[in-house]
mmCIF file of C-alpha atoms and ligand atoms in Angstrom:
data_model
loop_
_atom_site.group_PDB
_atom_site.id
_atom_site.type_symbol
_atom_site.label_atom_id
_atom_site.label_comp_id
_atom_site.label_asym_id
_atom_site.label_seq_id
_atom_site.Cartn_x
_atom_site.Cartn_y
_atom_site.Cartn_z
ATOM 1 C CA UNK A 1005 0.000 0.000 0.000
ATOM 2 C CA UNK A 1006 1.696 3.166 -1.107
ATOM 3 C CA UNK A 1007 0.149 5.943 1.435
ATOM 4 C CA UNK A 1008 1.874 9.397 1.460
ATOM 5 C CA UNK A 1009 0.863 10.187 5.053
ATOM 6 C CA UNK A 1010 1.070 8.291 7.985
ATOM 7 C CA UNK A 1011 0.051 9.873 10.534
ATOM 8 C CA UNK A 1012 0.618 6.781 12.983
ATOM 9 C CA UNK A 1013 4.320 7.320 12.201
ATOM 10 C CA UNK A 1014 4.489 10.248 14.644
ATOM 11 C CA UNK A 1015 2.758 7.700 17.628
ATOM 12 C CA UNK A 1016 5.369 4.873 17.020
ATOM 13 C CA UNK A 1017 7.533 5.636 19.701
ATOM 14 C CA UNK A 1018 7.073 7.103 23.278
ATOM 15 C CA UNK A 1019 9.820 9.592 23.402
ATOM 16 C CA UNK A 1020 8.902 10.830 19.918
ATOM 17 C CA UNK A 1021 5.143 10.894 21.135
ATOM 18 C CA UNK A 1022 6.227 13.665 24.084
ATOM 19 C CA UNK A 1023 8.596 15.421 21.498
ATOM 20 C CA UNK A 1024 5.323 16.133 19.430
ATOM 21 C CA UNK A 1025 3.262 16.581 22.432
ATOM 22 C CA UNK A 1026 0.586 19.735 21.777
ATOM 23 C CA UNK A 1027 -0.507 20.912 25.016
ATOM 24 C CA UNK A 1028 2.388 21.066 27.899
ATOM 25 C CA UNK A 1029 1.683 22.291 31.516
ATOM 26 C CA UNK A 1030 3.009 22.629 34.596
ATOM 27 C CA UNK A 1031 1.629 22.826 38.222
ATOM 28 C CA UNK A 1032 2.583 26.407 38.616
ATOM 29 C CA UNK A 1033 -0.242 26.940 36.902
ATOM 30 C CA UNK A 1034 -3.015 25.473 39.255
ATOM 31 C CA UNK A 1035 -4.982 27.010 41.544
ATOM 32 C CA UNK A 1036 -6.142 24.775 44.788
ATOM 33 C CA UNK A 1037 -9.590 26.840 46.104
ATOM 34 C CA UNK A 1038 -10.082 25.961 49.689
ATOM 35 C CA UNK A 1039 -12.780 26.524 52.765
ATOM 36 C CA UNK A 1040 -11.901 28.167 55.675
ATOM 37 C CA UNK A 1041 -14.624 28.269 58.586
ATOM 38 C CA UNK A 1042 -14.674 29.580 61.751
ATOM 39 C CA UNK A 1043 -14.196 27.751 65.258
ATOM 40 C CA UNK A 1044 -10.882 25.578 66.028
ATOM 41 C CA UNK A 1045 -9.386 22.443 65.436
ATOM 42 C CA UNK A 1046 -12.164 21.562 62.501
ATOM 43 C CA UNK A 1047 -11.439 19.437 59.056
ATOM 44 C CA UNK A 1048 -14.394 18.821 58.103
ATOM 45 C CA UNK A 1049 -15.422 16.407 55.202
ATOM 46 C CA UNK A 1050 -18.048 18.081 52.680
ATOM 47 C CA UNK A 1051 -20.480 15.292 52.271
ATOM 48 C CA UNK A 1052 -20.598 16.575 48.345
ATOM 49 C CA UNK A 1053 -17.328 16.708 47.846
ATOM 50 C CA UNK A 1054 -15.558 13.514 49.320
ATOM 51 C CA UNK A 1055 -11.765 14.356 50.103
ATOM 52 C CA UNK A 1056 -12.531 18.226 50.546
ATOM 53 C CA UNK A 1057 -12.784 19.528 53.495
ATOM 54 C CA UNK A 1058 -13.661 23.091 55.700
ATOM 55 C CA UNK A 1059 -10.688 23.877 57.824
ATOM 56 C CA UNK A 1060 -10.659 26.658 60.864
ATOM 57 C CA UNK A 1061 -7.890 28.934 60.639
ATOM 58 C CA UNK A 1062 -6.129 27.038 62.852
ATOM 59 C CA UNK A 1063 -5.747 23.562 61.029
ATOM 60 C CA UNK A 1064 -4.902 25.599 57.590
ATOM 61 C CA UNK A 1065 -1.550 25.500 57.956
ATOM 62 C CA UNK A 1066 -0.987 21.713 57.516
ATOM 63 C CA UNK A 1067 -3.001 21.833 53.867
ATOM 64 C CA UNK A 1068 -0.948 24.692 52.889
ATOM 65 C CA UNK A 1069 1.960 23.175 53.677
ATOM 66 C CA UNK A 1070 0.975 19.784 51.982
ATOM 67 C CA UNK A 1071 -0.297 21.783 48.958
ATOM 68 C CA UNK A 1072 3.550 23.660 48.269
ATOM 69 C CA UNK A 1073 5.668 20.244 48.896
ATOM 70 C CA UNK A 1074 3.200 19.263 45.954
ATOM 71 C CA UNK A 1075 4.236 21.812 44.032
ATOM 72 C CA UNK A 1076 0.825 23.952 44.149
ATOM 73 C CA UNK A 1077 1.812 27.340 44.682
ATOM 74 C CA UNK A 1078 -1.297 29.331 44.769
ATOM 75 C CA UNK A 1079 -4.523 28.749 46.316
ATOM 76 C CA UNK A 1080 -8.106 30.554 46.352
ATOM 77 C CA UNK A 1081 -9.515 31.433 49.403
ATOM 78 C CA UNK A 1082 -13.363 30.864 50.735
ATOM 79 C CA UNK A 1083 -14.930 31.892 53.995
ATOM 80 C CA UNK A 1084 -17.632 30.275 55.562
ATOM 81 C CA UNK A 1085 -18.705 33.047 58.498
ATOM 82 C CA UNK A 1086 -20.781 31.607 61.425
ATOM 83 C CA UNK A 1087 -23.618 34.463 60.725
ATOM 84 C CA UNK A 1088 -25.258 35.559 57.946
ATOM 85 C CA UNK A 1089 -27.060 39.138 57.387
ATOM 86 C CA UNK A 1090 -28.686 40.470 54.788
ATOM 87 C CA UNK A 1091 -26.017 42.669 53.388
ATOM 88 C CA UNK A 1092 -23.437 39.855 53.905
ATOM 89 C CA UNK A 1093 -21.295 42.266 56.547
ATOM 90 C CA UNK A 1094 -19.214 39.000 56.957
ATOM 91 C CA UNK A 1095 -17.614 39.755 53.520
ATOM 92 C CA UNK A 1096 -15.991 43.051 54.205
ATOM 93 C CA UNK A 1097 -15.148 42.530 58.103
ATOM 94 C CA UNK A 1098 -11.937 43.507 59.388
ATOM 95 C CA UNK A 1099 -11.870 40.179 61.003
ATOM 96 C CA UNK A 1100 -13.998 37.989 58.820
ATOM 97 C CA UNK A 1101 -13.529 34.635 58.731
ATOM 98 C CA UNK A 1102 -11.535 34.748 55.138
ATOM 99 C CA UNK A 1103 -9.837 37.567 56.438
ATOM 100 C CA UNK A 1104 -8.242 35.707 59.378
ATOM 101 C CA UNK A 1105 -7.573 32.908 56.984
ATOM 102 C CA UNK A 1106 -5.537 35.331 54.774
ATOM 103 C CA UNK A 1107 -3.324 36.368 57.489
ATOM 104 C CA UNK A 1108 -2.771 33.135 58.819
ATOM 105 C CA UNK A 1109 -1.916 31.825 55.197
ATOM 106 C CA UNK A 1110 0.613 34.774 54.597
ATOM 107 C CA UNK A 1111 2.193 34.133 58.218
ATOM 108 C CA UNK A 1112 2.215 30.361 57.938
ATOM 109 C CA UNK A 1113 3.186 29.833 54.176
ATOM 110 C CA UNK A 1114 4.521 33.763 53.065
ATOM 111 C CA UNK A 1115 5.703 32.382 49.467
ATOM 112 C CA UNK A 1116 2.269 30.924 48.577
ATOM 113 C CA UNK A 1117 -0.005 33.025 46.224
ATOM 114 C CA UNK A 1118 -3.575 33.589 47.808
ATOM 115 C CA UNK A 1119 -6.214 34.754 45.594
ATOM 116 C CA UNK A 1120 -9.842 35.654 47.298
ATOM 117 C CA UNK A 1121 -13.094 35.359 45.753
ATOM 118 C CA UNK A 1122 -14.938 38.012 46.116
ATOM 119 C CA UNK A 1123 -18.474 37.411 46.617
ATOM 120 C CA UNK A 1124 -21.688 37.930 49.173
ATOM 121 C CA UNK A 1125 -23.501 34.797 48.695
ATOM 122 C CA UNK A 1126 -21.317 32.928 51.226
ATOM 123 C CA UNK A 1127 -22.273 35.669 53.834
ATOM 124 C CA UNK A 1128 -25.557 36.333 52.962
ATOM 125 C CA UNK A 1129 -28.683 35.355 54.828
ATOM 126 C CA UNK A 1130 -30.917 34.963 51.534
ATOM 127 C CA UNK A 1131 -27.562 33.091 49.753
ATOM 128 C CA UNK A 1132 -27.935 35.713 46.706
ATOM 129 C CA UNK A 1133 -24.502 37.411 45.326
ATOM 130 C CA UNK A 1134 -25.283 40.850 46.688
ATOM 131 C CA UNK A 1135 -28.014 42.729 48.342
ATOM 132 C CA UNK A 1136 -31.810 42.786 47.451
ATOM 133 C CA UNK A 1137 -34.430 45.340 46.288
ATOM 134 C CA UNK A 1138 -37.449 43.160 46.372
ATOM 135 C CA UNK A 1139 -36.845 40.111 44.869
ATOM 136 C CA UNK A 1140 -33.641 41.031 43.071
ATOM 137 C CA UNK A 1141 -29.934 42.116 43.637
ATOM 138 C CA UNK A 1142 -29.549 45.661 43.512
ATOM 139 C CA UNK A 1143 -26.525 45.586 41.053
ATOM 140 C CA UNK A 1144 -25.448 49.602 41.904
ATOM 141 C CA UNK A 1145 -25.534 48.829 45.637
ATOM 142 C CA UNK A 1146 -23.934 45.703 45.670
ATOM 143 C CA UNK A 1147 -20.476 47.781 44.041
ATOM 144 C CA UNK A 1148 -19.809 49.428 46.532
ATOM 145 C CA UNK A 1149 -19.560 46.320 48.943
ATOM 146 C CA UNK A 1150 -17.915 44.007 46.379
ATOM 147 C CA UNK A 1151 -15.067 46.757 46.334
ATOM 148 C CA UNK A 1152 -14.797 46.607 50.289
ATOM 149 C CA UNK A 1153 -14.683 42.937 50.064
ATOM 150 C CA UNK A 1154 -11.704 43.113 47.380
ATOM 151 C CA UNK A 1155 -9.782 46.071 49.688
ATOM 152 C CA UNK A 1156 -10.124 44.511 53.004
ATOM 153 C CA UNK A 1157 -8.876 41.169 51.331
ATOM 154 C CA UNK A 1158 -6.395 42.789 50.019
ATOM 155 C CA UNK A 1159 -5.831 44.357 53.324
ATOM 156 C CA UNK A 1160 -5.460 40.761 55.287
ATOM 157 C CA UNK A 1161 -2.701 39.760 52.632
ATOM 158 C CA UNK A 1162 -4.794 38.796 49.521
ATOM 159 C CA UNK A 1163 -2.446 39.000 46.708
ATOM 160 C CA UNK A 1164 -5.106 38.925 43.900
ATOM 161 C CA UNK A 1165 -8.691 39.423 43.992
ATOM 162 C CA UNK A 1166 -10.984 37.538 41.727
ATOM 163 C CA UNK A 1167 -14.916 38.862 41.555
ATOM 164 C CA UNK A 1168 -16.885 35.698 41.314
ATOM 165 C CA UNK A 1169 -20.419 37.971 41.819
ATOM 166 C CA UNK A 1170 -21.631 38.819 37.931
ATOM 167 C CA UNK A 1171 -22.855 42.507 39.041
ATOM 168 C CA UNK A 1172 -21.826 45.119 36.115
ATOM 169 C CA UNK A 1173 -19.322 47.278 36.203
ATOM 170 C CA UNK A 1174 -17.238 45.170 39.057
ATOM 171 C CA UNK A 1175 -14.391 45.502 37.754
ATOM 172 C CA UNK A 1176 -14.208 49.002 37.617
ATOM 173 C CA UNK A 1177 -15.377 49.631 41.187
ATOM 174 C CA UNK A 1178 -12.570 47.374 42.651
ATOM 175 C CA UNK A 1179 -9.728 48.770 40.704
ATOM 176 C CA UNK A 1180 -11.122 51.851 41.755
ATOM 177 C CA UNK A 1181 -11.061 51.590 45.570
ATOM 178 C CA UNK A 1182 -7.479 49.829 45.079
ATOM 179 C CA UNK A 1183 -6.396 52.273 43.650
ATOM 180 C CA UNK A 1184 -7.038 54.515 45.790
ATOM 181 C CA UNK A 1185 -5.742 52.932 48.621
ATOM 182 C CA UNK A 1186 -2.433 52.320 47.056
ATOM 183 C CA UNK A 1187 -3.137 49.064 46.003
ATOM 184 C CA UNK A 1188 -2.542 49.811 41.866
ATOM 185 C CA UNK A 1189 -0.360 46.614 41.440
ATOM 186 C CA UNK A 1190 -2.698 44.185 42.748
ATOM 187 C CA UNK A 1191 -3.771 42.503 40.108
ATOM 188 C CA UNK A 1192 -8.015 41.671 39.240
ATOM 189 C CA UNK A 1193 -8.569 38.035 37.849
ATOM 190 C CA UNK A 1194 -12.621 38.795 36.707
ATOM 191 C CA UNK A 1195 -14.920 35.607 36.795
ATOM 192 C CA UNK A 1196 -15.951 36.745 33.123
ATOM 193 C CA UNK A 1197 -18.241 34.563 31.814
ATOM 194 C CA UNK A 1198 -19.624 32.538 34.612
ATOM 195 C CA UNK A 1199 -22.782 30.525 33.498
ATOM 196 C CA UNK A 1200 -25.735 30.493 35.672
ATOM 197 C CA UNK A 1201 -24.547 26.296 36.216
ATOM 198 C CA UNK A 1202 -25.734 23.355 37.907
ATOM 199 C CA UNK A 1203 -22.265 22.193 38.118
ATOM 200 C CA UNK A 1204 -22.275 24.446 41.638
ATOM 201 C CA UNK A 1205 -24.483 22.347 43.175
ATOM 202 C CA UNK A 1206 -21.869 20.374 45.619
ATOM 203 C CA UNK A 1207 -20.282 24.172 46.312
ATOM 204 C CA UNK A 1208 -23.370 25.678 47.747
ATOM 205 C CA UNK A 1209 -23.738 22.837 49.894
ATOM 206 C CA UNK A 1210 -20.035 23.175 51.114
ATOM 207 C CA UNK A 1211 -20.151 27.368 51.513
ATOM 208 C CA UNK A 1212 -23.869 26.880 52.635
ATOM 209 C CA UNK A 1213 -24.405 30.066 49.918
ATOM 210 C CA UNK A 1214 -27.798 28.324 48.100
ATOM 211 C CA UNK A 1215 -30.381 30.919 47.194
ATOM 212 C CA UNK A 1216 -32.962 30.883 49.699
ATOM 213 C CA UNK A 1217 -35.354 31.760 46.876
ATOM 214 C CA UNK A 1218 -35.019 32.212 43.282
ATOM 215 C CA UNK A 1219 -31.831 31.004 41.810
ATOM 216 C CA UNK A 1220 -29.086 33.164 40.033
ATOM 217 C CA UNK A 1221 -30.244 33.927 36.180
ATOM 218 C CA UNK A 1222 -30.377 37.933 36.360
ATOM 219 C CA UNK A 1223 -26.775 37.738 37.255
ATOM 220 C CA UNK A 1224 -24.859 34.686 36.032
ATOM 221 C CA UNK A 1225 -25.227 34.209 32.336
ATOM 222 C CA UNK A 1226 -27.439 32.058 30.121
ATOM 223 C CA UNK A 1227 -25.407 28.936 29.392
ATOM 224 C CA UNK A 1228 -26.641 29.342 25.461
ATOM 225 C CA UNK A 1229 -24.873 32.143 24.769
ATOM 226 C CA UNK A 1230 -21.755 32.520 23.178
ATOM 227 C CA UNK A 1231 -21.570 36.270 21.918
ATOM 228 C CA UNK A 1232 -22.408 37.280 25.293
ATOM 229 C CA UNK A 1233 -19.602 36.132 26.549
ATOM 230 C CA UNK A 1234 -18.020 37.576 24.302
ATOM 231 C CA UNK A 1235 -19.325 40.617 25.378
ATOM 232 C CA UNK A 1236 -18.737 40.132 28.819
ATOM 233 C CA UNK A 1237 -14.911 39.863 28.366
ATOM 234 C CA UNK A 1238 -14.219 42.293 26.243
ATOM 235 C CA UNK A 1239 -16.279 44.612 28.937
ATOM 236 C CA UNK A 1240 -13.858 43.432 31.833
ATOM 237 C CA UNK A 1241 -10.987 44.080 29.694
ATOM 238 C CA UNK A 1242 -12.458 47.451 28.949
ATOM 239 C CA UNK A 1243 -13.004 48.055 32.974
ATOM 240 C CA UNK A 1244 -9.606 46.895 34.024
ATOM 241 C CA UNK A 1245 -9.107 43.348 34.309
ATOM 242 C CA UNK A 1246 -5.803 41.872 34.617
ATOM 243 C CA UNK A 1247 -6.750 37.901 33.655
ATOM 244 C CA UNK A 1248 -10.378 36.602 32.642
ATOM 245 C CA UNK A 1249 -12.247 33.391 33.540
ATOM 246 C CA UNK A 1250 -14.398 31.087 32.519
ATOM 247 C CA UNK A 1251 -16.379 28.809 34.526
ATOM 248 C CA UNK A 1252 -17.437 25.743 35.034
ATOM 249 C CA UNK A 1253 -14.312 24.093 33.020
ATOM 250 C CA UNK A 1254 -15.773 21.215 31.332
ATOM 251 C CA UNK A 1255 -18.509 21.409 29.139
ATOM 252 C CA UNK A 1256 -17.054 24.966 28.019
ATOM 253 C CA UNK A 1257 -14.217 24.448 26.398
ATOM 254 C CA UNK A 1258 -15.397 25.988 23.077
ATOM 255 C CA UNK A 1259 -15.676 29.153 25.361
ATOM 256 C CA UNK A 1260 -12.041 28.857 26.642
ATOM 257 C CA UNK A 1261 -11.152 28.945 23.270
ATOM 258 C CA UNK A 1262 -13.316 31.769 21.840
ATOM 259 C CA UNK A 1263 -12.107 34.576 24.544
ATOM 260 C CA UNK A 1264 -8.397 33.074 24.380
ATOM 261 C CA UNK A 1265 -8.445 34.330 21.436
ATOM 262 C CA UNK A 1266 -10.488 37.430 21.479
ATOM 263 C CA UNK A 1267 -8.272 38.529 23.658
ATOM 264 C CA UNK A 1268 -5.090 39.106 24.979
ATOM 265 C CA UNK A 1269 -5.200 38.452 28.871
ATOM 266 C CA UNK A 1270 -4.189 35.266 30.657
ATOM 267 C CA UNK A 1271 -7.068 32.436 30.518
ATOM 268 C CA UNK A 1272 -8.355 31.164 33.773
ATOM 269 C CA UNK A 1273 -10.496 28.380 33.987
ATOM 270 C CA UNK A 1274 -12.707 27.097 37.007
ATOM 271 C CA UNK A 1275 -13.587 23.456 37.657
ATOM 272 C CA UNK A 1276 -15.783 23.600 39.584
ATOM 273 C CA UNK A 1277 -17.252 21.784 42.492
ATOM 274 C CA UNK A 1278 -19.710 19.681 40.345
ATOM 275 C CA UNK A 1279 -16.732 18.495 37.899
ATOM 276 C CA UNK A 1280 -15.635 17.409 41.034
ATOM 277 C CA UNK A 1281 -18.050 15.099 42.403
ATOM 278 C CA UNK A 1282 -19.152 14.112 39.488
ATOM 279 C CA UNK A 1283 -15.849 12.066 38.925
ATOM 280 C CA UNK A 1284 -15.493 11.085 42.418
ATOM 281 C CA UNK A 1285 -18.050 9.428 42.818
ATOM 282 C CA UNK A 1286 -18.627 7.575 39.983
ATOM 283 C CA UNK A 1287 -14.443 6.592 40.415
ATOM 284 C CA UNK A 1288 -15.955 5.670 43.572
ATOM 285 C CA UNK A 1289 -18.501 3.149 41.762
ATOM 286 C CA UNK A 1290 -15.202 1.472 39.606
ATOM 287 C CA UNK A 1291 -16.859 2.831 36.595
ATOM 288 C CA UNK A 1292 -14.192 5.102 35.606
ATOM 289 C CA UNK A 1293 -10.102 5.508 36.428
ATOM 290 C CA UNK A 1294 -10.230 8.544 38.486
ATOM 291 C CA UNK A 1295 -6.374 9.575 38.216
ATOM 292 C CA UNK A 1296 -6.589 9.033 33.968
ATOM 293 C CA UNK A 1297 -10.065 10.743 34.040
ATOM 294 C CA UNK A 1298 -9.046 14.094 36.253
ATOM 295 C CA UNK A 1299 -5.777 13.837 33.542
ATOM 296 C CA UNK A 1300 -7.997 13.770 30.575
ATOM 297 C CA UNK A 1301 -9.820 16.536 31.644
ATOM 298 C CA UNK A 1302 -7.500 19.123 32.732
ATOM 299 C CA UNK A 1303 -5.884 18.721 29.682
ATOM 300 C CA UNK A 1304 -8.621 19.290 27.667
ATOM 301 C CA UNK A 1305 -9.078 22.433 29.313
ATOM 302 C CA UNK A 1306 -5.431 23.590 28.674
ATOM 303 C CA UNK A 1307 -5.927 22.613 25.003
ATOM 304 C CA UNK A 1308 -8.685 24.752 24.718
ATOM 305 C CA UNK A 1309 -6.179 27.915 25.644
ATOM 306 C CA UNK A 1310 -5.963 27.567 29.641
ATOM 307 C CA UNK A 1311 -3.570 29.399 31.060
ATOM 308 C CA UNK A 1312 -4.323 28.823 34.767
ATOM 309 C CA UNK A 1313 -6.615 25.856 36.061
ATOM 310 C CA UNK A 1314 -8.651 26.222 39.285
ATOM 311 C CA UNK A 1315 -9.227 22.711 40.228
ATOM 312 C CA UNK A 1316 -9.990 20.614 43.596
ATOM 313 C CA UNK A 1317 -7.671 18.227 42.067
ATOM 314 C CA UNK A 1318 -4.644 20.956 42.001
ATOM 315 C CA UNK A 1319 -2.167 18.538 44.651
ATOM 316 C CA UNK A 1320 -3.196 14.783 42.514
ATOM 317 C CA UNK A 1321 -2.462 17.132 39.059
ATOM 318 C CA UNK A 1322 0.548 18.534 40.385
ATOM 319 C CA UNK A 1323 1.656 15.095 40.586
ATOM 320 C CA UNK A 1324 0.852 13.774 37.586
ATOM 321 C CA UNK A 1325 2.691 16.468 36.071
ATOM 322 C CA UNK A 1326 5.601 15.983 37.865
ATOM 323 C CA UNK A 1327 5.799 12.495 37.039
ATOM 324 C CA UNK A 1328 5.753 13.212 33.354
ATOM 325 C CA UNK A 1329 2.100 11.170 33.267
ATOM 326 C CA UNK A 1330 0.826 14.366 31.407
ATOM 327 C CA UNK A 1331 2.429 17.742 30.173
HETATM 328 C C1 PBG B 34 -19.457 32.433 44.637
HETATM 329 C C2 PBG B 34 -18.883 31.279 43.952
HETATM 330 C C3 PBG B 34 -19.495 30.079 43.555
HETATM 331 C C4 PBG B 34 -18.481 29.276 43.056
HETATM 332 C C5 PBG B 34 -17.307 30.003 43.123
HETATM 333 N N1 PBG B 34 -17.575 31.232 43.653
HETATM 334 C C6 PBG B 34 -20.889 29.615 43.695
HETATM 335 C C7 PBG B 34 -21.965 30.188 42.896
HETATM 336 O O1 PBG B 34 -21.780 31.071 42.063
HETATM 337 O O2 PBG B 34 -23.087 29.755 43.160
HETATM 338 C C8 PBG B 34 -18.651 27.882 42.565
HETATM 339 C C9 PBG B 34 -17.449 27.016 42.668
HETATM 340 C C10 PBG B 34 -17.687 25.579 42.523
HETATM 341 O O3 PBG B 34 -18.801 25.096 42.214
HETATM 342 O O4 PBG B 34 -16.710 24.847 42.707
HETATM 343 N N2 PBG B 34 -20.417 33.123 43.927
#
């Protein structure tokens, strides 16, 4: 058989199959989110989310430390406050639950990066993502505390802030109030497109942040639309930010790609809590390899333009890519 191309050729051989290896990564570029609650001497297992746990400040330290030797070297930070109001207070106290967790992370581990998410609907008595008029989040209002949240993260050691909320104009109203408290080189990683997604299910259950009522459509996006998030990028760009994101991870590649490429800022991604359990538990059946599966699908997402990968699975990925088992 006389066939000019052979594309088999370039599979022969393992060496030669790295050498022509596409996609390469590396575990600086993960991002391990963790829960930080209040009280002391608490790890406790999220029934969603088997092998993730809530820590107190107190018992961060040993996860931090587990999380660098891995070769993790930045990690996300969420508070789950003991009380709830409805203007989410929790979010922008001095000595908030996330904000103790910051300082403690900076003190115990000072050359790990810590990113918070900046959000009400963890500290929130009606679990929305800001506060209400009537049924709805006032979008104006909730600025104004979003920025406090980002500054007095920022304050407790935060090196990056990343708005996970969906109000407008976000962007703009944190790198305003950085600004303006000397804070110009702290850098804004926007939660760009975020789809109103089911895949947050296990999440709410571990940050307790459900809606009471309603659910989050007026704020997080319509999971049909492409040119919106289009629009929704470019509009963070225009505002300020420093790196976009798209989230949930799988199941949007296509959008990875499309905003990679519409623009020039560094690609986040988010797998999200859902992602999570969702392979978990049916590894937990036997029904599926969970180390080749969590592979497979990180890499997918850095093929579709990932730049930085947000994943529960940061430490077991870290070590995969050390071990040369992918990258
Ligand atoms: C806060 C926030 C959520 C997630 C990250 N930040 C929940 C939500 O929007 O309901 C989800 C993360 C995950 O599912 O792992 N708004």
């Amino acid at each position: 058989m006389e066939l000019t191309n052979r594309p088999r050729r370039l599979r022969s051989n393992p060496t030669l199959r790295k050498m022509v290896r596409e996609t390469r990564m590396d575990p600086s570029s993960l991002v391990y989110p963790m829960f930080v609650t209040e009280g002391s001497n608490k790890k406790e297992e999220i029934p969603s989310m088997s092998g993730q746990y809530r820590y107190s400040v107190d018992r961060m330290e040993e996860k931090l430390i587990e999380l660098q030797n891995a070769g993790v070297s930045s990690v996300m930070l969420f508070g789950i406050p003991e009380e709830k109001d409805a203007c989410g207070s929790g979010a922008y106290a001095e000595d908030g639950i996330v904000q103790k967790a910051f300082r403690k992370a900076k003190e115990a581990c000072p050359g790990l990066y810590l990113i918070g998410d900046v959000c009400m609907c963890e500290y929130t008595s009606h679990g929305h993502c800001g506060v209400l008029k009537g049924q709805d989040v006032d979008n104006d209002q909730t600025l104004e505390l979003l920025a406090k949240t980002a500054l007095s993260q920022v304050q407790a050691g935060a090196d990056m802030v990343a708005p996970s909320d969906m109000m407008d104009g976000r962007v703009a109203a944190i790198r305003q109030l950085l600004d303006a408290n000397r804070y110009e080189n702290v850098p804004i990683m926007a939660y760009s497109v975020k789809f109103a997604s089911s895949f947050y299910g296990p999440f709410r259950d571990a940050a307790d942040s459900a809606p009471a009522f309603g659910d989050r459509k007026t704020y997080q996006m319509d999971f049909h639309n492409r040119r919106e998030a289009k629009k929704e990028a470019l509009l963070d760009v225009a505002e300020g930010a420093d790196l976009l994101m798209v989230k949930p991870a799988m199941a949007y590649g296509d959008l990875i790609r499309e905003i990679k490429d519409l623009t020039n800022l560094p690609m986040a991604a988010y797998s999200v809590s859902g992602e999570y359990a969702m392979v978990k538990t049916t590894a937990a059946a036997g029904f599926i390899d969970e180390t080749n599966i969590l592979c497979e699908m990180a890499v997918s997402a850095y093929r579709a333009g990932t730049d930085i990968y947000i994943t529960y699975f940061a430490e077991e990925l870290a070590k995969c890519m050390k071990e040369g088992r992918i990258g």
